[in-house]
mmCIF file of C-alpha atoms in Angstrom:
data_model
loop_
_atom_site.group_PDB
_atom_site.id
_atom_site.type_symbol
_atom_site.label_atom_id
_atom_site.label_comp_id
_atom_site.label_asym_id
_atom_site.label_seq_id
_atom_site.Cartn_x
_atom_site.Cartn_y
_atom_site.Cartn_z
ATOM 1 C CA MET A 9 -9.111 10.890 1.950
ATOM 2 C CA SER A 10 -5.706 10.210 3.352
ATOM 3 C CA ALA A 11 -4.008 6.625 3.350
ATOM 4 C CA ILE A 12 -5.267 4.445 6.081
ATOM 5 C CA VAL A 13 -2.884 3.088 8.547
ATOM 6 C CA LEU A 14 -3.263 -0.650 8.492
ATOM 7 C CA ASN A 15 -2.256 -3.237 10.961
ATOM 8 C CA ASN A 16 -2.938 -6.775 12.114
ATOM 9 C CA GLU A 17 -6.326 -5.701 13.667
ATOM 10 C CA ASN A 18 -7.712 -3.851 10.590
ATOM 11 C CA PHE A 19 -5.944 -5.480 7.483
ATOM 12 C CA ASN A 20 -8.541 -8.126 6.748
ATOM 13 C CA SER A 21 -11.649 -5.832 6.969
ATOM 14 C CA GLU A 22 -9.973 -2.743 5.223
ATOM 15 C CA VAL A 23 -8.127 -4.597 2.548
ATOM 16 C CA LEU A 24 -9.245 -8.163 1.952
ATOM 17 C CA MET A 25 -13.036 -7.559 2.644
ATOM 18 C CA SER A 26 -12.999 -4.452 0.760
ATOM 19 C CA GLY A 27 -15.650 -3.550 -1.904
ATOM 20 C CA GLU A 28 -13.186 -1.697 -3.927
ATOM 21 C CA PRO A 29 -9.559 -2.114 -4.838
ATOM 22 C CA VAL A 30 -7.015 -1.202 -2.241
ATOM 23 C CA LEU A 31 -3.482 0.102 -3.067
ATOM 24 C CA VAL A 32 -1.270 -0.856 0.021
ATOM 25 C CA ASP A 33 2.164 0.802 0.740
ATOM 26 C CA PHE A 34 4.460 -1.415 2.716
ATOM 27 C CA TRP A 35 7.143 0.901 4.251
ATOM 28 C CA ALA A 36 9.560 1.587 7.164
ATOM 29 C CA GLU A 37 10.423 4.983 8.624
ATOM 30 C CA TRP A 38 14.267 4.097 8.263
ATOM 31 C CA CYS A 39 13.962 3.398 4.764
ATOM 32 C CA GLY A 40 15.187 6.287 2.466
ATOM 33 C CA PRO A 41 13.327 5.376 -0.766
ATOM 34 C CA CYS A 42 10.042 4.778 1.321
ATOM 35 C CA ARG A 43 10.435 8.298 2.437
ATOM 36 C CA MET A 44 10.596 9.403 -1.133
ATOM 37 C CA LEU A 45 7.467 7.469 -2.218
ATOM 38 C CA SER A 46 5.390 8.294 0.828
ATOM 39 C CA PRO A 47 4.303 11.850 -0.160
ATOM 40 C CA VAL A 48 3.459 10.385 -3.722
ATOM 41 C CA VAL A 49 1.252 7.658 -1.907
ATOM 42 C CA GLU A 50 -0.450 10.385 0.102
ATOM 43 C CA GLU A 51 -1.078 12.568 -2.921
ATOM 44 C CA VAL A 52 -2.806 9.504 -4.817
ATOM 45 C CA ALA A 53 -4.708 8.718 -1.552
ATOM 46 C CA GLU A 54 -6.124 12.219 -1.395
ATOM 47 C CA ASP A 55 -7.339 12.113 -5.060
ATOM 48 C CA ALA A 56 -8.430 8.506 -4.842
ATOM 49 C CA GLN A 57 -11.704 7.566 -6.628
ATOM 50 C CA GLY A 58 -12.895 4.154 -7.075
ATOM 51 C CA PHE A 59 -10.177 2.766 -4.592
ATOM 52 C CA LYS A 60 -8.670 3.123 -1.124
ATOM 53 C CA VAL A 61 -5.023 3.654 -0.115
ATOM 54 C CA GLY A 62 -3.639 1.998 2.832
ATOM 55 C CA LYS A 63 0.009 1.809 4.523
ATOM 56 C CA VAL A 64 1.706 -0.794 6.394
ATOM 57 C CA ASN A 65 4.647 -0.185 8.616
ATOM 58 C CA VAL A 66 6.626 -3.286 8.199
ATOM 59 C CA ASP A 67 8.354 -2.595 11.676
ATOM 60 C CA ALA A 68 5.008 -2.339 13.447
ATOM 61 C CA ALA A 69 3.431 -5.200 11.623
ATOM 62 C CA PRO A 70 6.090 -7.819 10.626
ATOM 63 C CA ASP A 71 3.410 -10.406 10.372
ATOM 64 C CA LEU A 72 1.751 -8.864 7.696
ATOM 65 C CA ALA A 73 5.082 -8.157 5.789
ATOM 66 C CA ASP A 74 5.853 -11.975 6.245
ATOM 67 C CA ARG A 75 2.210 -12.940 5.146
ATOM 68 C CA PHE A 76 2.669 -11.022 1.751
ATOM 69 C CA GLY A 77 6.391 -12.129 1.327
ATOM 70 C CA ILE A 78 7.633 -8.557 1.480
ATOM 71 C CA SER A 79 11.526 -8.788 1.075
ATOM 72 C CA SER A 80 12.300 -5.407 -0.378
ATOM 73 C CA ILE A 81 10.435 -2.006 0.322
ATOM 74 C CA PRO A 82 8.955 0.101 -0.644
ATOM 75 C CA CYS A 83 6.388 -2.340 -1.913
ATOM 76 C CA LEU A 84 3.026 -1.387 -3.353
ATOM 77 C CA ILE A 85 0.534 -4.151 -3.587
ATOM 78 C CA VAL A 86 -2.876 -3.781 -5.257
ATOM 79 C CA PHE A 87 -5.642 -5.960 -3.785
ATOM 80 C CA SER A 88 -8.985 -6.458 -5.454
ATOM 81 C CA GLY A 89 -11.597 -9.020 -4.416
ATOM 82 C CA GLY A 90 -9.441 -10.131 -1.396
ATOM 83 C CA LYS A 91 -6.360 -11.138 -3.636
ATOM 84 C CA GLU A 92 -3.241 -9.558 -4.849
ATOM 85 C CA VAL A 93 -3.583 -8.448 -8.322
ATOM 86 C CA LYS A 94 -0.541 -6.353 -8.751
ATOM 87 C CA ARG A 95 2.936 -5.434 -7.115
ATOM 88 C CA SER A 96 5.717 -3.009 -7.478
ATOM 89 C CA VAL A 97 8.980 -2.603 -5.630
ATOM 90 C CA GLY A 98 10.792 0.620 -5.521
ATOM 91 C CA VAL A 99 10.258 4.168 -5.990
ATOM 92 C CA ILE A 100 8.003 5.005 -8.945
ATOM 93 C CA PRO A 101 6.498 8.247 -10.308
ATOM 94 C CA LYS A 102 2.895 9.116 -9.130
ATOM 95 C CA ASP A 103 1.526 8.641 -12.801
ATOM 96 C CA ASP A 104 2.855 5.020 -12.189
ATOM 97 C CA VAL A 105 1.340 4.461 -9.171
ATOM 98 C CA ILE A 106 -2.187 5.555 -10.395
ATOM 99 C CA ASN A 107 -1.500 3.272 -13.495
ATOM 100 C CA LEU A 108 -1.140 0.402 -11.062
ATOM 101 C CA VAL A 109 -4.513 0.702 -9.599
ATOM 102 C CA LYS A 110 -6.284 1.589 -12.867
ATOM 103 C CA GLY A 111 -8.438 -0.927 -14.568
ATOM 104 C CA VAL A 112 -8.243 -3.208 -11.500
#
């Protein structure tokens, strides 16, 4: 499954009320490091088992970026049970992205 496009309308239902962990990528089109991480996040989404992957364009949903204190992008946040449990800022390898979600 590909990453879910998240916005103000679906964030609560897709992420905070999800029965499984959710990896959320906060990104922007103009961000070079985001463009480097994006294909990695998409690969992880395609192979995801036991968790979902979503993406928030911070320019399209600045309220969500503010709500979660996003000051640097790309920023990956893992949510479980409606709460943030892990966070990573910057470009990381695919294995590190997967390890971020493992065991949550």
